[in-house]
Amino acid sequence: MAPPILKRYLLALNRYKWPGLIGFLGVFGVSAVVALKPPPPPQYEASGSLVQNAPLVAFTATGTEVQQRGQGIITPEFLLADVLLQQVSQELANQGIELDPREIRNNATVEVEGEDGEAQRVEVSFIWGDAEVAETALSLLFEGMVELSRVTNRARLRAIIEALNERLPEIEAELRRAEQALEAYDRIEGPAIQAAVDGSLLGAISGSQQQRRQNVITLAGIEAQMLSLMQRLGMTPDEAYASSALSADPIIANLRTQIHQTETELRLLSATLKPTHPRIIELRQNLQGFTNLLNQRAQEVIQGGGQTAALPASNQIRVTSNLDPARAALANQLVALSTQRDTLLQQQEVLQQSEEQLRQQYASLPNKQLERQRLAQQVALKQALYDQIQAKRIDAQAAEAETVSSLSIAEPPQATLQEQELNNPIAILAIGGLLGVVVGGAIVFLLDVLDSTIRTVEDLQGILRDREVPTLGMIPAIKLRSPRQVPFLLQPESSYGEAYERLRSNLRLVSDEAGSSPRMILIASAQDKEGKTVTAFNLGIASARAGRRTLIVEADLRNASAAHHLGITPDSQANVEPLRYYSGHVGECIRMVPQVENLYISPSPGPQQHSAAIIESSEMQRFLKDAYGRFDMVILDAPALSHSNDAMLLEVQTDGMVLVTRPGKTEKAILNTALDQLEETEDFSLLGAVINDAPVSVSAATNVEPVTADTVAEDLMVDRDSDEAPAVSRVDF
C-alpha cells in the first residue's frame, strides 16, 4: 500500500498535470536556448596594479594624516567613481574609441588588498574584445585613479582649513564671553560676599525671626476674639459680612416691610374670606412679587453688581438680612478682626520668604568662591583651545604645498587573451530536464497545498480523529455503467448493500454505548455534492431490508424532491400548501416505496422560500412526532450545514446527526467550521461521520469478498431521465 503522502501527490499530479507540464517545458526550453547559444567572441583582459604612495619628505603632521586617510578610503566604488568614468570616456572618444561610462564600469574589475583598512596594493583589470582598446582604456583608468587620489587629498586639506577657519571665530567669541563672565561675577558677587563676611546678613535673619514670633502672639489674640464673636452670632466671618451687607441695604429693608404687611393682612383676611376671593388672590400675588423682588435684590447685593466683590450666597435671605443694630455692630467687628488676621498671615508669609532668601544667601557663600574658580578655569580652557586651533590651521596651510596622490602605478597594463570554456549542450539539456522535473513537481505540490479540498481518505480520517468524531462507516465508490443511472441500491442482491448494513449496525452500536437506540436520525453534510441524499436513501433501504419499518423524510425543503427515483410521484399541490401537506389535509405525505418492502418516504414539497418557518411549524413537529411513534426508523435528509440552519433546527427533534463527508469534494475549512458550529451548540448530538465515495474496494470497506464488475450494473436499475421525474430535481451525490 502506498504511503498517504505519495497517494496524495499522485492525485495532485493527475489534477494539475498540465501546469506541471508547462513548468517542465518552460525550464527545458530555456535550457535548450542556452545549449544552442553560439560561443561568445574572444575576449582580452588588460591587467595592472597600483600601490600606495607617500611624499619623500613630510614636514607637517596634518599632511601625513591626510595621506594615511587617503589610503584608507581607497575602495572599488571610490576608484570607479562616476566623475572618473566620465573623464575616461571623453578621453577615449578623443582618441576615436567609443566607450560610455556604463560599459567601462561593467567591464572593469578592481580588487583592493590591504590590512587594517589601508590599501597596500590595488589590482585592476579591464576586459574587451580588442587588446589595444583594453590596454588604452586601462591606462587612462590608472592615470585617472592616481589623479583622483591626489585631488581627493588636496580637497580634504582644503576642507580641514575651511573647517578651522569657520570654527576659529566661534572659539574666539567663547573665550571673550568666558572672560566677560568672570569680570561680571566679580562686579556682582563681590558686595554680597562682603556683606556675609561683616555680619549684616546674620542680623537681618535674627530680626526677621523676632518679628514672626511677635506676629504669632498677636494672631492668637485675634483668633480668640473672632471665636467668641462667631459663637455669639452663630456665623462665620463671610456669613457675617453677607448678613451685614443685606441688613444695611435700604431696598431689602423696604421689601421686607411690605412682605410683612402683606403677610399680616393675608392672615387677617384668611379667617373671613375664601381662598378664591379676589382680595386673597391679589395679596398672594403681591406676596409672591415682593418675594421675587427680595430674592432678586439679594442676588444683586451678594454678587456685587459687577463693581464690588461677590458675597457668600445664602438661601435664607429674610433671616440673614434681619440684623438688629447690636448684632450688626458685632458682625462688623468680626469682619474687621478677620481682615486684621489675614493681614498678619500675609505678613508672616512675606517674613518667612525674606528669611529663606537671607538664609540661602548665607548658605551660598562657600559656593561663590568655588564659582569664581570655575569661571577662571573656563577662561584658561578656552584660551588653550584657541591656541590649539591656531596652530592646527597654520600646520594645515603648510601641508597643502606637499600634497601628493596616495597611489602610484606599480605594473603598467598588459593585455592577454582569455581562455573560454565551451558549453556542453548535452549536459545543459540534462540539467535543464532535471530542473524542469523539479519545477514541474514543485508547481504540482504548490497547487495541491493551495487546494483546500480533502483528497484522500487518510486525511479525512485524520481530521475526524483529531476532532474526536467517530467514523461510522466507509462507503466505497459505486461504479455506474451509465452516467444516467443513480446509485440507489434497489436490488436486494447489491454488493454495496453490505457497506450500508455495516453503517446501520454501527449506528446501533454507537447509540447502545450512549444508553439508547436511535430511531430518528438526521443525515446532513457540510456542503453540497458530498452524498448525503444517496447515503440517506441507501441507509433507509438497508434498514428496511433488515426488517425495520423505515421512513425516509426529505427534509431539504430548499430543493425539489428526489422521490421519483424510487418510483414515487410527489403531489403537485404540496408545493403550494406545505403546511396542509404535512398536516394530512392535502395529498399523502407518507408514501410506500413499491420496490422495497418496509420502506416508506415522505417526498419534499420543495423548493420552498421559507423553509425555516415550515420546519419550525407545529404541523411539521406533529408530523415528526407521529412518524417517531409509527416507524421503527426515521431518516431525515437535511440541507447542507454551510447553506442554512435548517439542519440545526431539525436536529433538536431527532436522536442525533450523521455527518456525510466525501474525499475530493469536502473542503477542510468548511468541514472545520461545521464541526465548530456543532460543538458550540448546546445539547447537540453528533453520532458520527460517514466517508462516502471512498476510493477503496468493496472488500476493503466491508471486509467481505470482492465482487466482480458484472454484478455492479444489476444494482442500479433506475435512470435519471425517468418520464416520471419532475423538471427540477437534484440528488446530492
XYZ file of C-alpha atoms in Angstrom:
733
model
C 0.000 0.000 0.000
C 1.406 3.397 -0.994
C 2.143 5.970 1.754
C -0.567 8.650 2.218
C 1.720 11.479 1.085
C 2.607 9.597 -2.113
C -1.049 8.822 -2.769
C -1.936 12.475 -2.267
C 0.845 13.605 -4.594
C -0.251 11.173 -7.311
C -3.798 12.517 -7.065
C -2.457 16.067 -7.296
C -0.329 15.106 -10.287
C -3.404 13.782 -12.042
C -5.281 17.045 -11.363
C -2.511 19.521 -12.157
C -0.616 17.651 -14.853
C -0.943 20.476 -17.378
C 0.533 23.247 -15.145
C 3.342 20.880 -14.164
C 3.976 20.016 -17.818
C 4.050 23.708 -18.737
C 6.606 24.362 -15.968
C 8.748 21.473 -17.169
C 8.611 22.610 -20.798
C 9.411 26.195 -19.789
C 12.569 25.261 -17.889
C 13.613 22.741 -20.520
C 13.018 25.317 -23.269
C 15.268 27.838 -21.511
C 17.994 25.204 -21.158
C 17.632 24.372 -24.861
C 18.091 28.049 -25.764
C 21.211 28.208 -23.581
C 22.588 24.961 -25.030
C 22.100 26.129 -28.641
C 23.528 29.593 -27.986
C 26.608 30.300 -30.203
C 30.009 30.656 -28.452
C 30.986 34.221 -27.453
C 33.710 36.136 -29.374
C 37.290 36.141 -27.993
C 37.944 38.499 -25.087
C 41.194 40.216 -23.998
C 41.953 41.072 -20.398
C 44.237 44.020 -19.656
C 45.511 43.990 -16.059
C 47.861 46.018 -13.891
C 48.387 47.132 -10.309
C 48.670 50.243 -8.160
C 50.498 50.592 -4.821
C 50.350 53.138 -2.014
C 52.408 56.313 -2.347
C 53.825 58.796 0.186
C 55.824 62.077 -0.060
C 59.604 61.812 0.177
C 59.834 64.388 2.976
C 56.958 65.286 5.360
C 57.262 68.488 7.406
C 53.728 68.661 8.778
C 51.622 66.310 10.883
C 48.429 67.209 9.005
C 49.934 66.223 5.645
C 50.924 62.777 6.941
C 47.480 62.256 8.491
C 45.678 63.201 5.258
C 47.923 60.862 3.293
C 47.076 57.933 5.565
C 43.348 58.677 5.421
C 43.556 58.885 1.644
C 44.846 55.309 1.607
C 42.011 54.189 3.908
C 39.229 55.415 1.598
C 40.510 53.549 -1.476
C 37.705 51.135 -2.413
C 36.353 49.770 -5.729
C 33.466 52.227 -5.530
C 35.847 55.157 -4.990
C 38.180 54.156 -7.840
C 35.241 53.675 -10.243
C 33.513 56.949 -9.414
C 31.128 58.428 -11.983
C 33.229 61.560 -12.491
C 36.330 59.446 -13.232
C 34.496 57.178 -15.695
C 33.052 60.233 -17.450
C 36.525 61.758 -17.916
C 37.981 58.447 -19.188
C 35.086 58.075 -21.654
C 35.707 61.578 -23.030
C 39.450 60.938 -23.372
C 38.792 57.659 -25.228
C 36.353 59.483 -27.507
C 39.103 61.983 -28.334
C 41.259 59.007 -29.419
C 38.455 57.570 -31.575
C 37.306 54.860 -29.132
C 33.616 54.928 -28.247
C 33.022 53.592 -24.718
C 30.365 55.008 -22.424
C 30.863 55.090 -18.629
C 28.407 52.232 -18.079
C 30.407 49.882 -20.362
C 33.649 50.834 -18.632
C 32.143 50.079 -15.199
C 30.682 46.728 -16.310
C 33.951 45.503 -17.869
C 36.360 46.789 -15.208
C 37.269 44.837 -12.073
C 39.004 46.343 -9.017
C 40.402 44.302 -6.121
C 41.899 46.108 -3.111
C 44.425 44.223 -0.988
C 45.445 45.654 2.365
C 45.481 45.375 6.154
C 43.731 47.398 8.870
C 41.629 49.277 6.307
C 44.651 50.625 4.353
C 45.221 49.750 0.706
C 48.618 48.118 0.151
C 48.005 47.025 -3.434
C 45.177 47.519 -5.969
C 44.678 45.020 -8.819
C 42.717 46.433 -11.778
C 41.620 44.571 -14.929
C 39.572 45.503 -18.000
C 38.013 43.026 -20.460
C 37.275 43.929 -24.085
C 37.212 42.297 -27.481
C 40.233 44.339 -28.736
C 43.603 44.083 -26.947
C 44.703 47.615 -27.895
C 41.439 49.150 -26.708
C 41.666 47.219 -23.416
C 45.229 48.471 -22.747
C 44.370 52.056 -23.693
C 41.251 52.133 -21.515
C 43.078 50.655 -18.511
C 45.992 53.104 -18.906
C 43.588 56.020 -18.821
C 41.878 54.454 -15.796
C 45.236 54.223 -13.985
C 46.046 57.864 -14.699
C 42.587 58.937 -13.593
C 42.757 56.901 -10.366
C 46.116 58.440 -9.412
C 44.887 61.950 -10.179
C 41.598 61.303 -8.347
C 43.508 60.284 -5.209
C 45.673 63.451 -5.364
C 42.669 65.701 -5.909
C 40.843 63.993 -3.040
C 43.769 64.524 -0.656
C 44.060 68.198 -1.638
C 40.296 68.648 -1.251
C 40.470 67.064 2.211
C 43.197 69.528 3.253
C 41.183 72.446 1.961
C 38.148 71.160 3.823
C 40.218 70.981 7.030
C 41.455 74.560 6.580
C 37.942 75.826 5.848
C 36.542 73.993 8.871
C 39.219 75.513 11.131
C 38.604 78.978 9.713
C 34.871 78.585 10.296
C 35.324 77.406 13.874
C 38.014 79.898 14.907
C 35.659 82.919 15.280
C 33.292 80.887 17.438
C 36.128 79.724 19.725
C 37.445 83.278 19.990
C 33.950 84.521 20.853
C 33.602 81.845 23.545
C 36.939 82.939 25.032
C 35.775 86.551 25.166
C 32.464 85.513 26.753
C 34.275 83.487 29.432
C 36.473 86.494 30.283
C 33.455 88.796 30.433
C 31.593 86.308 32.671
C 34.486 86.317 35.149
C 34.580 90.112 35.193
C 30.794 90.355 35.654
C 30.865 87.848 38.507
C 33.490 89.843 40.338
C 31.443 93.022 39.961
C 28.112 91.458 41.069
C 29.005 88.903 43.730
C 31.755 90.906 45.410
C 29.418 93.040 47.540
C 27.319 90.007 48.506
C 30.350 88.142 49.740
C 31.475 91.189 51.762
C 28.015 91.568 53.346
C 28.107 87.974 54.508
C 31.566 88.352 55.935
C 30.914 91.544 58.054
C 27.804 90.041 59.847
C 24.997 92.263 58.477
C 23.322 89.247 56.865
C 23.055 87.401 60.201
C 21.480 90.488 61.826
C 18.752 90.635 59.206
C 17.931 86.938 59.751
C 17.622 87.429 63.552
C 15.331 90.472 63.161
C 13.019 88.548 60.838
C 12.672 85.718 63.357
C 11.811 88.156 66.199
C 9.069 89.830 64.102
C 7.489 86.458 63.233
C 7.285 85.468 66.918
C 5.538 88.754 67.758
C 3.022 88.205 64.948
C 2.201 84.722 66.266
C 1.228 86.174 69.665
C -0.967 88.836 68.042
C -2.688 86.228 65.837
C -3.569 84.134 68.891
C -5.391 87.091 70.479
C -7.264 87.946 67.288
C -8.428 84.368 66.757
C -9.714 84.211 70.372
C -11.802 87.356 69.810
C -13.111 86.002 66.488
C -14.095 82.695 68.088
C -16.083 84.499 70.791
C -17.912 86.674 68.247
C -18.650 83.682 65.991
C -20.206 81.820 68.929
C -22.397 84.823 69.798
C -23.550 85.478 66.246
C -23.612 81.878 65.045
C -21.940 82.999 61.813
C -18.597 82.759 60.092
C -16.812 85.971 59.059
C -18.013 85.529 55.468
C -21.604 84.935 56.594
C -21.435 87.939 58.940
C -20.162 90.108 56.091
C -23.000 88.951 53.804
C -25.656 89.371 56.554
C -24.394 92.853 57.405
C -24.496 93.912 53.757
C -28.030 92.565 53.283
C -29.287 94.153 56.501
C -27.824 97.546 55.559
C -29.432 97.635 52.104
C -32.478 100.035 52.174
C -34.267 98.362 49.270
C -34.205 94.977 51.008
C -35.474 96.619 54.229
C -38.369 98.240 52.333
C -39.266 94.949 50.620
C -39.172 93.107 53.965
C -41.603 95.682 55.427
C -44.028 95.279 52.509
C -43.802 91.470 52.726
C -44.536 91.657 56.473
C -47.545 93.923 55.909
C -48.885 91.697 53.115
C -48.492 88.528 55.211
C -50.259 90.214 58.174
C -53.218 91.329 56.038
C -53.375 87.876 54.389
C -53.607 86.147 57.780
C -56.354 88.503 58.944
C -58.459 88.170 55.771
C -57.965 84.368 55.536
C -60.111 83.968 58.620
C -63.161 85.586 56.929
C -62.613 85.211 53.187
C -62.333 82.163 50.976
C -59.021 81.332 49.206
C -60.662 82.116 45.871
C -61.637 85.640 46.932
C -60.124 88.306 44.606
C -58.530 90.126 47.543
C -56.906 86.928 48.801
C -55.599 86.142 45.300
C -54.304 89.705 44.915
C -52.497 89.555 48.271
C -50.865 86.244 47.383
C -49.732 87.600 44.031
C -48.321 90.704 45.746
C -46.574 88.485 48.299
C -45.051 86.368 45.509
C -43.936 89.503 43.633
C -42.340 91.056 46.765
C -40.603 87.749 47.473
C -39.204 87.585 43.927
C -38.027 91.206 44.157
C -36.422 90.451 47.529
C -34.561 87.446 46.085
C -33.514 89.418 43.012
C -32.189 92.335 45.094
C -30.432 89.925 47.436
C -28.679 88.307 44.461
C -27.586 91.742 43.232
C -26.135 92.603 46.631
C -24.449 89.191 47.009
C -22.950 89.240 43.504
C -21.639 92.799 43.914
C -23.239 94.248 40.776
C -20.052 93.747 38.795
C -18.240 96.569 40.703
C -17.608 95.060 44.136
C -16.534 91.609 45.269
C -19.237 88.936 45.435
C -20.573 87.937 48.865
C -21.123 84.347 50.008
C -24.508 83.104 48.794
C -27.307 82.255 51.240
C -30.654 80.589 50.730
C -32.330 82.258 53.781
C -32.496 85.851 52.562
C -35.067 87.116 55.089
C -33.199 85.587 58.014
C -29.726 86.772 57.031
C -30.918 90.309 56.218
C -32.649 90.845 59.605
C -29.813 92.001 61.914
C -30.557 94.426 64.739
C -28.061 97.286 65.320
C -26.261 95.491 68.163
C -25.701 92.304 66.180
C -24.793 94.350 63.121
C -22.039 96.041 65.162
C -20.762 92.650 66.329
C -20.821 91.379 62.725
C -18.808 94.404 61.545
C -16.316 93.831 64.376
C -15.966 90.161 63.357
C -15.308 91.189 59.743
C -12.682 93.726 60.875
C -10.896 91.110 63.016
C -10.915 88.671 60.066
C -9.317 91.328 57.862
C -6.648 92.020 60.512
C -5.911 88.303 60.842
C -5.481 87.936 57.046
C -3.094 90.912 57.098
C -0.922 89.319 59.790
C -0.927 85.958 57.987
C 0.217 87.623 54.762
C 2.934 89.447 56.731
C 4.083 86.111 58.175
C 4.422 84.639 54.679
C 6.441 87.631 53.475
C 8.716 87.450 56.537
C 9.214 83.707 56.011
C 10.125 84.188 52.345
C 12.528 87.008 53.245
C 14.173 84.874 55.912
C 14.539 81.947 53.490
C 16.190 84.224 50.928
C 18.619 85.554 53.551
C 19.433 82.021 54.666
C 20.017 80.950 51.054
C 22.382 83.875 50.543
C 24.282 82.924 53.674
C 24.367 79.224 52.693
C 25.640 80.047 49.178
C 28.636 81.989 50.479
C 31.059 78.996 50.296
C 29.943 78.267 46.730
C 30.621 81.770 45.471
C 34.379 81.390 45.778
C 34.193 77.978 44.059
C 32.118 79.535 41.254
C 34.795 82.177 40.697
C 37.469 79.477 40.484
C 35.340 77.610 37.936
C 34.981 80.711 35.782
C 38.715 81.234 35.900
C 39.262 77.623 34.751
C 36.822 78.160 31.863
C 38.884 81.128 30.703
C 42.039 79.006 30.796
C 40.438 76.129 28.828
C 39.032 78.430 26.136
C 42.426 80.080 25.772
C 44.137 76.675 25.342
C 41.592 75.569 22.697
C 42.028 78.848 20.810
C 45.813 78.413 20.743
C 45.481 74.766 19.543
C 43.198 75.683 16.622
C 45.535 78.463 15.542
C 48.456 76.004 15.494
C 46.413 73.375 13.574
C 45.378 75.934 10.941
C 48.960 77.027 10.313
C 50.080 73.358 10.048
C 47.331 72.562 7.504
C 48.235 75.573 5.357
C 51.836 74.388 5.294
C 50.784 70.785 4.405
C 48.863 71.952 1.322
C 52.136 72.535 -0.533
C 53.398 68.938 -0.043
C 50.176 67.093 -1.011
C 50.645 64.079 -3.377
C 48.493 61.125 -4.529
C 48.027 58.098 -2.272
C 48.518 55.739 -5.284
C 51.221 55.160 -7.834
C 51.424 52.794 -10.821
C 53.402 49.651 -9.949
C 52.676 47.492 -13.050
C 51.519 49.100 -16.322
C 48.565 47.477 -18.156
C 49.197 44.370 -20.275
C 46.554 42.583 -22.396
C 46.234 38.780 -22.595
C 43.724 36.532 -24.384
C 41.146 34.947 -22.071
C 40.556 31.224 -22.203
C 36.868 30.449 -22.666
C 35.166 27.209 -21.718
C 32.760 25.852 -24.325
C 29.322 24.806 -23.097
C 28.337 21.130 -23.276
C 24.830 21.086 -24.873
C 24.043 17.587 -23.622
C 24.922 18.451 -20.026
C 22.902 21.673 -20.214
C 19.880 19.824 -21.611
C 20.211 17.135 -18.933
C 20.411 19.721 -16.170
C 17.503 21.627 -17.734
C 15.421 18.462 -17.889
C 16.193 17.673 -14.247
C 15.347 21.214 -13.172
C 12.187 21.050 -15.289
C 11.086 17.923 -13.466
C 11.791 19.600 -10.125
C 9.958 22.800 -11.127
C 7.000 20.874 -12.532
C 6.777 18.772 -9.389
C 7.055 21.877 -7.231
C 4.222 23.531 -9.177
C 2.029 20.474 -8.658
C 2.913 20.372 -4.958
C 2.249 24.110 -4.523
C -1.117 23.923 -6.258
C -2.038 20.949 -4.088
C -1.061 22.851 -0.933
C -3.191 25.825 -2.008
C -6.154 23.497 -2.651
C -8.296 23.282 0.498
C -10.205 20.199 -0.696
C -9.526 16.983 1.236
C -8.431 14.484 -1.393
C -7.569 11.267 0.452
C -9.417 9.064 2.895
C -6.436 9.165 5.260
C -6.525 12.958 5.513
C -10.268 12.890 6.111
C -9.925 10.227 8.802
C -7.144 12.257 10.438
C -9.329 15.367 10.677
C -12.249 13.395 12.124
C -9.926 11.676 14.582
C -8.430 14.995 15.715
C -11.927 16.411 16.276
C -12.924 13.219 18.168
C -15.683 12.404 15.687
C -16.185 8.622 15.297
C -16.210 7.175 11.774
C -19.393 5.117 11.492
C -18.721 3.722 8.050
C -16.806 3.970 4.815
C -18.892 3.731 1.645
C -16.883 2.625 -1.409
C -17.243 4.429 -4.711
C -20.215 2.914 -6.552
C -19.363 2.126 -10.152
C -22.047 3.090 -12.658
C -22.352 1.558 -16.093
C -24.169 4.627 -17.414
C -23.989 8.275 -16.271
C -27.800 8.327 -16.418
C -28.061 5.911 -13.501
C -28.333 6.938 -9.840
C -26.595 4.963 -7.060
C -29.738 3.825 -5.232
C -29.405 0.143 -4.212
C -32.906 -1.018 -5.120
C -31.869 -4.594 -5.934
C -31.568 -6.831 -2.847
C -28.500 -8.678 -4.203
C -26.426 -5.473 -4.484
C -22.813 -5.998 -3.459
C -22.697 -2.487 -1.999
C -25.529 -3.151 0.443
C -23.103 -4.652 2.961
C -21.431 -1.250 3.427
C -24.743 0.392 4.327
C -25.696 -2.570 6.506
C -22.416 -2.087 8.403
C -23.247 1.623 8.736
C -26.683 0.732 10.147
C -25.226 -1.694 12.683
C -22.512 0.799 13.722
C -25.229 3.357 14.394
C -26.934 0.915 16.742
C -23.606 0.140 18.496
C -22.789 3.814 18.990
C -26.221 4.539 20.392
C -26.094 1.458 22.633
C -22.977 2.857 24.289
C -24.910 6.090 24.900
C -27.718 4.157 26.522
C -30.460 4.387 23.885
C -31.131 3.166 20.372
C -31.713 5.924 17.794
C -34.980 5.792 15.938
C -34.873 9.191 14.224
C -31.555 10.082 12.540
C -30.637 13.295 10.724
C -28.369 12.876 7.672
C -26.509 16.091 6.731
C -23.243 17.252 5.178
C -21.038 20.323 5.427
C -21.612 21.272 1.781
C -23.267 20.021 -1.400
C -22.092 17.114 -3.576
C -20.950 15.010 -0.602
C -23.607 12.289 -0.994
C -25.968 12.912 1.923
C -29.087 12.138 -0.159
C -27.623 8.879 -1.522
C -26.488 7.921 1.986
C -29.923 8.663 3.479
C -31.805 6.708 0.789
C -29.463 3.695 0.794
C -29.354 3.628 4.615
C -33.151 3.601 4.613
C -33.145 0.756 2.077
C -30.682 -1.213 4.248
C -32.805 -0.616 7.358
C -35.991 -1.719 5.576
C -34.343 -4.895 4.295
C -33.232 -5.637 7.851
C -36.908 -5.926 8.763
C -37.348 -2.495 10.330
C -40.282 -0.330 9.285
C -38.386 2.663 7.893
C -39.448 6.158 6.801
C -37.261 8.478 4.719
C -38.199 12.159 5.207
C -36.941 14.538 2.551
C -36.289 17.487 4.895
C -34.346 19.524 2.313
C -37.218 21.892 1.528
C -34.962 24.207 -0.474
C -34.720 21.720 -3.380
C -37.102 19.549 -5.352
C -37.936 16.020 -4.307
C -35.867 13.042 -5.455
C -38.608 10.519 -4.651
C -39.236 9.877 -8.357
C -36.009 7.820 -8.401
C -37.830 5.364 -6.105
C -40.878 5.282 -8.326
C -42.861 7.822 -6.274
C -44.548 10.820 -7.913
C -44.714 13.809 -5.493
C -48.037 15.546 -5.007
C -48.211 18.712 -7.113
C -50.363 20.533 -4.502
C -47.785 20.007 -1.745
C -45.603 22.790 -3.118
C -48.490 25.277 -2.853
C -49.698 24.384 0.656
C -46.789 22.714 2.517
C -48.309 23.129 5.994
C -51.577 21.457 4.971
C -49.482 18.814 3.240
C -47.717 17.834 6.485
C -50.970 18.042 8.459
C -52.538 15.470 6.091
C -55.164 17.721 4.529
C -53.508 17.903 1.090
C -52.338 14.692 -0.548
C -50.457 11.887 1.158
C -47.275 12.980 2.916
C -46.154 9.363 3.543
C -45.875 7.056 0.525
C -44.878 3.408 0.337
C -41.911 2.528 -1.895
C -43.106 -0.263 -4.184
C -39.693 -1.802 -4.896
C -38.537 -2.170 -1.265
C -40.606 -3.823 1.434
C -40.989 -1.941 4.767
C -39.707 1.283 3.167
C -41.751 4.495 3.139
C -40.868 8.002 2.026
C -42.191 11.490 2.673
C -41.481 13.472 -0.518
C -40.307 17.059 -0.134
C -42.792 19.827 -1.067
C -39.833 21.958 -2.204
C -38.465 24.131 -3.368
C -39.767 26.494 -0.661
C -38.586 30.045 0.024
C -39.447 29.941 3.743
C -38.197 26.501 4.661
C -37.171 27.504 8.206
C -40.709 28.616 9.016
C -42.106 25.297 7.755
C -39.587 23.316 9.831
C -40.451 25.265 12.984
C -44.200 24.987 12.377
C -46.440 22.951 14.641
C -47.604 20.874 11.629
C -44.033 19.676 10.984
C -43.453 18.916 14.670
C -46.667 16.881 14.892
C -45.748 15.067 11.687
C -42.300 14.087 13.023
C -43.733 13.117 16.393
C -46.333 10.904 14.709
C -43.672 9.352 12.463
C -41.498 8.649 15.508
C -44.304 6.622 17.038
C -45.350 4.768 13.865
C -41.969 3.694 12.421
C -39.014 1.745 13.725
C -36.511 4.004 11.952
C -36.966 7.577 10.636
C -34.185 9.057 8.464
C -34.212 12.788 7.683
C -32.343 14.040 4.611
C -31.412 17.625 5.674
C -29.784 20.508 3.726
C -26.050 21.208 3.896
C -24.826 22.976 7.053
C -22.962 25.652 5.081
C -26.102 26.812 3.256
C -28.674 27.220 6.034
C -29.543 26.398 9.635
C -32.362 24.018 8.647
C -30.364 21.003 9.805
C -29.739 22.633 13.201
C -33.470 23.280 13.585
C -34.314 19.668 12.708
C -31.669 18.078 14.941
C -33.407 19.032 18.177
C -36.330 16.813 17.138
C -34.125 13.776 16.340
C -31.902 11.366 18.247
C -28.714 12.652 16.594
C -26.959 13.660 13.397
C -24.745 11.723 10.999
C -22.314 13.923 9.046
C -21.541 12.759 5.481
C -18.101 13.553 4.012
C -16.557 12.762 0.647
C -12.891 12.715 -0.434
C -12.293 15.048 -3.345
C -15.363 17.181 -2.501
C -15.165 18.051 1.199
C -13.211 21.239 1.912
C -11.180 21.360 5.108
C -12.161 24.895 6.127
C -15.877 24.295 5.596
C -15.757 20.968 7.466
C -13.941 22.512 10.452
C -16.397 25.410 10.507
C -19.330 22.998 10.544
C -17.789 20.931 13.356
C -17.075 24.105 15.359
C -20.697 25.145 14.903
C -21.887 21.761 16.155
C -19.552 21.851 19.172
C -20.715 25.329 20.170
C -24.386 24.286 20.060
C -25.744 23.087 23.394
C -27.484 19.702 23.670
C -26.358 18.729 20.183
C -25.808 15.033 19.464
C -23.355 14.132 16.688
C -23.463 10.356 16.324
C -20.512 10.253 13.931
C -19.393 10.707 10.352
C -19.602 8.678 7.145
C -16.887 8.715 4.479
C -18.774 8.457 1.208
C -17.442 7.612 -2.266
C -14.153 6.319 -0.825
C -11.665 5.146 -3.480
C -11.405 1.661 -1.942
C -12.653 -1.726 -2.969
C -15.860 -3.215 -1.641
C -13.901 -5.827 0.301
C -11.730 -3.190 1.947
C -14.797 -1.208 3.025
C -16.903 -4.144 4.275
C -14.316 -6.882 4.980
C -16.160 -9.259 2.596
C -15.095 -10.969 -0.563
C -14.770 -8.560 -3.510
C -17.408 -8.589 -6.232
C -16.974 -8.583 -9.985
C -17.843 -5.711 -12.288
C -20.650 -7.716 -13.908
C -22.763 -7.554 -10.751
C -22.462 -3.810 -10.403
C -24.847 -2.793 -13.192
C -27.593 -5.016 -11.786
C -27.591 -2.947 -8.558
C -28.579 0.210 -10.404
C -31.752 -0.105 -12.482
C -33.243 3.434 -12.265
C -32.412 6.097 -14.873
C -32.155 9.777 -14.072
C -34.234 10.867 -17.034
C -37.299 8.883 -15.998
C -40.520 10.105 -17.505
C -42.000 10.435 -14.030
C -39.220 12.743 -12.806
C -40.082 16.411 -12.272
C -38.488 19.141 -14.334
C -36.329 20.428 -11.458
C -34.704 17.925 -9.100
C -31.296 17.294 -7.616
C -29.710 14.294 -5.968
C -26.770 15.089 -3.680
C -24.273 12.530 -4.937
